[in-house]
Short mmCIF file of C-alpha atoms in Angstrom, two decimals:
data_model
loop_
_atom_site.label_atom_id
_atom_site.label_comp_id
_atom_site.label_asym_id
_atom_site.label_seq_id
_atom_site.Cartn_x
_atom_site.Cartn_y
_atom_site.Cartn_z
CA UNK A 1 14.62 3.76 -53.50
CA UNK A 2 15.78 5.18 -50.36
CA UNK A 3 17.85 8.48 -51.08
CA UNK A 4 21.00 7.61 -49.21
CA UNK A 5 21.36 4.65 -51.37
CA UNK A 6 20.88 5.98 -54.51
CA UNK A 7 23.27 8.82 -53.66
CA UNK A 8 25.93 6.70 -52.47
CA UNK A 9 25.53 4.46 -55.71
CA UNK A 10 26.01 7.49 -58.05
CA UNK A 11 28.78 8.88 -56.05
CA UNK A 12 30.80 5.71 -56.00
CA UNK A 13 30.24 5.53 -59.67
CA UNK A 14 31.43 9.46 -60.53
CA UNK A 15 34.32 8.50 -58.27
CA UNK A 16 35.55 5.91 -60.06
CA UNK A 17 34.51 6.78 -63.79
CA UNK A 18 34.84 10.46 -64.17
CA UNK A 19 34.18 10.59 -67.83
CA UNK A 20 30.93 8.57 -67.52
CA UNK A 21 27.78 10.31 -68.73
CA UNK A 22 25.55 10.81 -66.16
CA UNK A 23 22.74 8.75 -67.65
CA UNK A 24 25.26 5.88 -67.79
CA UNK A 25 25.85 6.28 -64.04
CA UNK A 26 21.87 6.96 -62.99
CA UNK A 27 21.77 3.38 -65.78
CA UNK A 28 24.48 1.59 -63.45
CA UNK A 29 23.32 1.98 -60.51
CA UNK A 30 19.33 1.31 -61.10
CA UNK A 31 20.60 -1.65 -62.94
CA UNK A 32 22.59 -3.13 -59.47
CA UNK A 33 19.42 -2.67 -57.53
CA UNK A 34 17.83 -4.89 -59.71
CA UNK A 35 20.24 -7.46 -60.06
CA UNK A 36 20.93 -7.62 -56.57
CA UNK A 37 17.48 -7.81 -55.41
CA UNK A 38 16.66 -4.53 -53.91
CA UNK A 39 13.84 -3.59 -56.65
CA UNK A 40 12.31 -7.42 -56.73
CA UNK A 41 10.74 -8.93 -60.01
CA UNK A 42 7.60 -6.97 -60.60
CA UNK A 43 8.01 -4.25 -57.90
CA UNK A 44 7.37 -0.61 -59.19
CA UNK A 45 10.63 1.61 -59.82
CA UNK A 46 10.81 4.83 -57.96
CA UNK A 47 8.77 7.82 -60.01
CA UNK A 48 10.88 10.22 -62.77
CA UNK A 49 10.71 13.01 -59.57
CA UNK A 50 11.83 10.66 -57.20
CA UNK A 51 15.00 9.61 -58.98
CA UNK A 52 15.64 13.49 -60.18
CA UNK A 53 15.84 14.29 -56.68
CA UNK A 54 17.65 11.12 -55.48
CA UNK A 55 20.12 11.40 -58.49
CA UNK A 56 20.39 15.27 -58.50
CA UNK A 57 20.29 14.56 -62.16
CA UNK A 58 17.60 16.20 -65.06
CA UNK A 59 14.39 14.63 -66.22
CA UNK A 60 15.80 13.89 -69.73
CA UNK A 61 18.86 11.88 -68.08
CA UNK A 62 17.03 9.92 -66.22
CA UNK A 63 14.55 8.86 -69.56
CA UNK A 64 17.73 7.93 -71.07
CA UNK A 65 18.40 5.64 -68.01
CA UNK A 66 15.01 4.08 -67.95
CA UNK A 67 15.31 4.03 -72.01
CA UNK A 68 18.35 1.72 -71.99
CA UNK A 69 16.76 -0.29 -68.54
CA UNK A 70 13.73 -0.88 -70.90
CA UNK A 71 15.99 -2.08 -73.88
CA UNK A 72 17.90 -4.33 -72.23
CA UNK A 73 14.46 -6.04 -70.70
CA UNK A 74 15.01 -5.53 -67.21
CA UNK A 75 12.10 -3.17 -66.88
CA UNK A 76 8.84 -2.10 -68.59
CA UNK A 77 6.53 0.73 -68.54
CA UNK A 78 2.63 0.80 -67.90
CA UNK A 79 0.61 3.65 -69.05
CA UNK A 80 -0.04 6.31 -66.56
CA UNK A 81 1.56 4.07 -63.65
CA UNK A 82 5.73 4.21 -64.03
CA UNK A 83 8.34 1.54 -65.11
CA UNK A 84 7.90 -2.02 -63.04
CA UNK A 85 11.33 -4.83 -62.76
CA UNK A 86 10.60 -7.24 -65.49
CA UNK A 87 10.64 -10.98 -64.40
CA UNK A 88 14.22 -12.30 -65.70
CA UNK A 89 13.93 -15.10 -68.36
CA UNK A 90 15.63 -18.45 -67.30
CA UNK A 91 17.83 -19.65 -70.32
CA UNK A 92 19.78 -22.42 -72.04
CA UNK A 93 22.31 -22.88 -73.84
CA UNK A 94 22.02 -24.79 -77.02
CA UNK A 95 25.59 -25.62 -77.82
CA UNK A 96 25.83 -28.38 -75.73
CA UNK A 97 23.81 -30.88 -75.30
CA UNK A 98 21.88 -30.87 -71.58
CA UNK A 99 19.12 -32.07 -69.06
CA UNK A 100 16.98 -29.59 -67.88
CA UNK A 101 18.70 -29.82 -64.44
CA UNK A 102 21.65 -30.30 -65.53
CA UNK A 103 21.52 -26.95 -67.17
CA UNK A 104 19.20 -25.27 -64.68
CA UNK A 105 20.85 -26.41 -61.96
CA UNK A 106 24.46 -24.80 -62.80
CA UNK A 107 22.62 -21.35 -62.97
CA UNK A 108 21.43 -21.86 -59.61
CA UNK A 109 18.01 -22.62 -60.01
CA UNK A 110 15.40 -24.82 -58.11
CA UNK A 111 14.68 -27.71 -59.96
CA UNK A 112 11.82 -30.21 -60.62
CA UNK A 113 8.93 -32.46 -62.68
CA UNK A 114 5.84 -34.11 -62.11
CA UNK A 115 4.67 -36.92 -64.04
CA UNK A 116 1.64 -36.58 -65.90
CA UNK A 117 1.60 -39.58 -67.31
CA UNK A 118 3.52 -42.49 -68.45
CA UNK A 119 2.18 -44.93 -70.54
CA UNK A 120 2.62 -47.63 -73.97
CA UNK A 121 0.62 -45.98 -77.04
CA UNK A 122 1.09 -46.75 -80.66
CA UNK A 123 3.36 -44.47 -82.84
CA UNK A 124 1.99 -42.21 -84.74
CA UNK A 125 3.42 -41.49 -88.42
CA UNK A 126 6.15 -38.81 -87.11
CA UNK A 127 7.43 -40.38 -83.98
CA UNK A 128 7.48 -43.33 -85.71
CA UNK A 129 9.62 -42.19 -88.45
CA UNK A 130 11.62 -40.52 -86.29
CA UNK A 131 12.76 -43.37 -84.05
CA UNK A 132 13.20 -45.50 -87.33
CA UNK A 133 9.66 -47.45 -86.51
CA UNK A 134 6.75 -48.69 -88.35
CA UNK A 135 3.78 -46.31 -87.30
CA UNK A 136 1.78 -48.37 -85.32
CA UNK A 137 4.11 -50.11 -83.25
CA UNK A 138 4.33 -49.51 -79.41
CA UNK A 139 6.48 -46.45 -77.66
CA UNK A 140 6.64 -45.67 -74.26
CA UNK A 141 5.19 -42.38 -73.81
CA UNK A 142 6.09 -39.70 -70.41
CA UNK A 143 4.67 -36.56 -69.76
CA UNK A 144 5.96 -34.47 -67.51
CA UNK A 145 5.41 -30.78 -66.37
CA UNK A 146 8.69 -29.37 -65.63
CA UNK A 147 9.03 -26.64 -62.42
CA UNK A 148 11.40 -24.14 -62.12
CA UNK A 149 11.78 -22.30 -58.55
CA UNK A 150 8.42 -23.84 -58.40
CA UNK A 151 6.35 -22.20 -61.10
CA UNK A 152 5.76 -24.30 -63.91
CA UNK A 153 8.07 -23.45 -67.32
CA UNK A 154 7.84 -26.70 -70.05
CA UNK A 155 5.40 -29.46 -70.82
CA UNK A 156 7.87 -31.83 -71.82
CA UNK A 157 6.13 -35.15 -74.07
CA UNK A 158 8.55 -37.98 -74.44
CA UNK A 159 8.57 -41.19 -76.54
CA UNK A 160 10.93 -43.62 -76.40
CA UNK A 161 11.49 -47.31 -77.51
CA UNK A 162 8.97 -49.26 -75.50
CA UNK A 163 12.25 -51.44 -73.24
CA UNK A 164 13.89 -47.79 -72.57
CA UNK A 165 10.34 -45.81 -71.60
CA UNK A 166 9.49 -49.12 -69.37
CA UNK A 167 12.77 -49.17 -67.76
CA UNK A 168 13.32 -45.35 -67.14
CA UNK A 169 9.88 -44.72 -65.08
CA UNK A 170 10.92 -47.39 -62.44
CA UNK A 171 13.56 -43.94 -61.66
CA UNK A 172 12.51 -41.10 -59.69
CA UNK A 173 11.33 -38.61 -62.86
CA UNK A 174 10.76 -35.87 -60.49
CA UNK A 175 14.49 -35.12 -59.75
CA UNK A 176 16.07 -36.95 -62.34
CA UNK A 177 17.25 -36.04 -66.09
CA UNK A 178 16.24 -38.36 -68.56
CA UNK A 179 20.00 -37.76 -69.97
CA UNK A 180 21.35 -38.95 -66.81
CA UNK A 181 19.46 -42.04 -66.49
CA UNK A 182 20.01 -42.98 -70.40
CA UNK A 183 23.82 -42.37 -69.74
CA UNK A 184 24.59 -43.49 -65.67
CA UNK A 185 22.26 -46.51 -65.63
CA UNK A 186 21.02 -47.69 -68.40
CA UNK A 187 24.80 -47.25 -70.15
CA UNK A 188 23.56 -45.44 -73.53
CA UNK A 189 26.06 -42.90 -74.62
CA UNK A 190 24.19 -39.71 -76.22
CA UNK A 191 26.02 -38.41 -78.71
CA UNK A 192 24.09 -35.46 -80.70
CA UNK A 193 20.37 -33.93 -81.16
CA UNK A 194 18.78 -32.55 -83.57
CA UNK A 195 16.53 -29.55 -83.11
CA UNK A 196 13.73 -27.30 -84.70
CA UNK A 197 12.06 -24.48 -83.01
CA UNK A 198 9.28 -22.54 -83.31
CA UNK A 199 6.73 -20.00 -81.98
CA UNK A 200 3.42 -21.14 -81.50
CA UNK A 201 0.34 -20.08 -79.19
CA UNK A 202 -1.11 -21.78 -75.83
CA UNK A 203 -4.34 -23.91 -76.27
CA UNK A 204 -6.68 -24.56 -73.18
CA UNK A 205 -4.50 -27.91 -72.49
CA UNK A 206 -1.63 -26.08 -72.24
CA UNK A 207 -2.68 -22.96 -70.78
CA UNK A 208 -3.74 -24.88 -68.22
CA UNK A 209 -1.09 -26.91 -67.54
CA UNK A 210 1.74 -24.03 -67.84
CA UNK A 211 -0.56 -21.26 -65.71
CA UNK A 212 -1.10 -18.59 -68.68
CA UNK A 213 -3.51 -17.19 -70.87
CA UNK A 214 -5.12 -19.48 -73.51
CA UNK A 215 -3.25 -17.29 -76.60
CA UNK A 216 0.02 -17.03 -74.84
CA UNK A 217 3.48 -17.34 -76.69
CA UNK A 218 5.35 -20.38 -76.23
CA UNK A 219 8.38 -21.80 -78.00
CA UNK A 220 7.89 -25.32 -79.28
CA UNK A 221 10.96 -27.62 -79.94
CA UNK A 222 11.27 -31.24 -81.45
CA UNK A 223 14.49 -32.49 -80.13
CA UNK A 224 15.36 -36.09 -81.33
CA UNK A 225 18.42 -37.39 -79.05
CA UNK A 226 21.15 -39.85 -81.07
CA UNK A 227 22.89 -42.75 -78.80
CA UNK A 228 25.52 -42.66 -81.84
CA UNK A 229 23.83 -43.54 -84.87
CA UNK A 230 20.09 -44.87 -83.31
CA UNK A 231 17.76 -41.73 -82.64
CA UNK A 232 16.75 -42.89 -78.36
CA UNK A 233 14.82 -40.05 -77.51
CA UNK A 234 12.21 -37.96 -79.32
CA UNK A 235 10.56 -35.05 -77.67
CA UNK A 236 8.17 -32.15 -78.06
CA UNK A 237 9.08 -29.76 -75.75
CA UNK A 238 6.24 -26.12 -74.83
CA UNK A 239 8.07 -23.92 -73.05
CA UNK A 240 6.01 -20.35 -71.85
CA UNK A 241 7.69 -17.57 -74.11
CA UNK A 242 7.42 -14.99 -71.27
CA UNK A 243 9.76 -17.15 -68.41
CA UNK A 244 12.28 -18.67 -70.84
CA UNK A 245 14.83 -18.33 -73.85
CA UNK A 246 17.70 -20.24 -75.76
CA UNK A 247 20.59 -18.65 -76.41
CA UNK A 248 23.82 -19.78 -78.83
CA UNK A 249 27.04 -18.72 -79.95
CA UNK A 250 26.96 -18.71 -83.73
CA UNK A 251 30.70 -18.41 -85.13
CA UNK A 252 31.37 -16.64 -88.78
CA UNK A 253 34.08 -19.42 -89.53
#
C-alpha cells in the first residue's frame, strides 16, 4: 500500500464521516482496495507497522480493522506471515430458478463447459424414480465440467429422457444453458425445481476433475427440473466449497 493512497483514503473518509471510529475508517478504506482491485486475490496485505504508519492510527485499531476484514471473508491470516486477500466466492441465487450462465453471466463473469461425456445408459433405481421411469430403462446421460473465468467450479451429471438428452447434444453445450435450450428450442416450459444440498468431500475423480485436494469440501445438490407437472431434468451437481456459495432470501411470513 503506497502511503499517499492510504492517507488520502482515510482523509476523505474523516472528511466526510466525522463521528466514524477510526478502525471503521482504517476498515473502509482497506476494504475499497480490495474490491477495486488494488490488493488482488491472494496478494499479501501491507504489515501491522506499515499500515500504523500509513494510517497514523494505533496497533490495536488497526487489529480491529483486520478483525472485521477477516470476518467478513475478504482476508485471512497465516501464521508468522500477515493477512493475504481471500479469493471472492462466486454465488447464486436460489430463489429463482437459473442456468449457470444465465446467472453467472449477469454478475459479470466468464462463462463456459466442456463435455465429458454424453451418452444412453440404463437408469439406475433413483434417477429412475425420479423421472417417473422403470429402473432399467434408457436416459440420456451429459457430463460436463463447468468453467468459470476459466478455472473449473462444478461437475455437473445430467440425465434426461433419452428423445430430450439425444436432441440437446446436437447444441453447442459449451456456451449454452441446458434451460435455454429446453425452453427456446425444444419449446418445454420449466416451471419449478426441487433441491437438496449437502456437504460432502472430493474423491480422486473429482479432485481431479475440479483441480483440488482429494478431501476437499464441496457442496453436492440434486436438482430435479419440472416442465409443469413431468420432472425433465435430473441433476447431481459438485461444486468446490472454497470458489462458490448459494445464497437466499428466507421471509418470516
Amino acid at each position: 500500500m503506497k502511503n499517499s493512497t492510504a492517507s488520502s483514503q482515510v482523509v476523505s473518509l474523516t472528511d466526510s464521516v466525522v463521528s466514524m471510529p477510526l478502525y471503521t475508517q482504517v476498515r473502509e478504506a482497506l476494504r475499497e482496495q480490495i474490491l477495486d482491485g488494488t490488493y488482488p486475490p491472494h496478494s499479501q496485505m501491507p504489515s501491522e507497522a506499515q499500515m500504523i504508519r500509513q494510517f497514523g492510527v494505533s496497533r490495536i485499531t488497526v487489529r480491529q480493522a483486520l478483525g472485521d476484514l477477516q470476518k467478513e471473508g475478504l482476508i485471512f491470516k497465516v501464521m508468522g506471515k500477515g493477512s493475504f486477500v481471500s479469493k471472492p466466492k462466486a454465488f447464486q441465487s436460489l430463489s429463482k430458478l437459473q442456468g449457470f450462465n444465465e446467472a453467472m453471466g449477469q454478475s459479470g463473469y466468464e462463462t463456459h463447459a466442456r463435455v465429458l461425456s454424453a451418452k444412453v445408459v440404463p437408469a439406475t433405481v433413483h434417477v429412475a424414480s425420479r423421472l417417473h421411469l422403470k429402473p432399467g430403462e434408457p436416459v440420456f446421460e451429459i457430463q460436463r465440467l463447468r468453467f468459470l473465468n476459466r478455472e473449473p467450479l462444478s461437475l455437473d451429471v445430467s440425465y434426461f429422457p433419452q428423445a430430450v438428452g439425444e436432441r440437446l447434444v446436437q447444441e453447442d453445450l459449451a456456451v449454452r444453458d441446458v434451460f435455454a435450450i429446453l425452453e427456446n428450442d425444444l419449446g418445454h416450459n420449466l416451471t419449478h425445481a426441487d433441491l437438496q444440498i449437502e456437504a460432502i468431500t472430493a474423491d480422486e475423480t473429482l479432485a481431479h476433475q475440479l483441480r483440488v485436494n482429494e478431501g476437499s469440501a464441496l457442496l453436492r445438490m440434486e436438482r430435479l427440473t419440472h416442465a409443469g407437472d413431468v420432472p425433465l431434468d435430473f441433476e447431481y451437481l459438485y461444486l468446490r466449497g472454497d470458489a462458490f456459495q448459494y445464497r437466499l432470501r428466507i421471509n418470516r411470513s
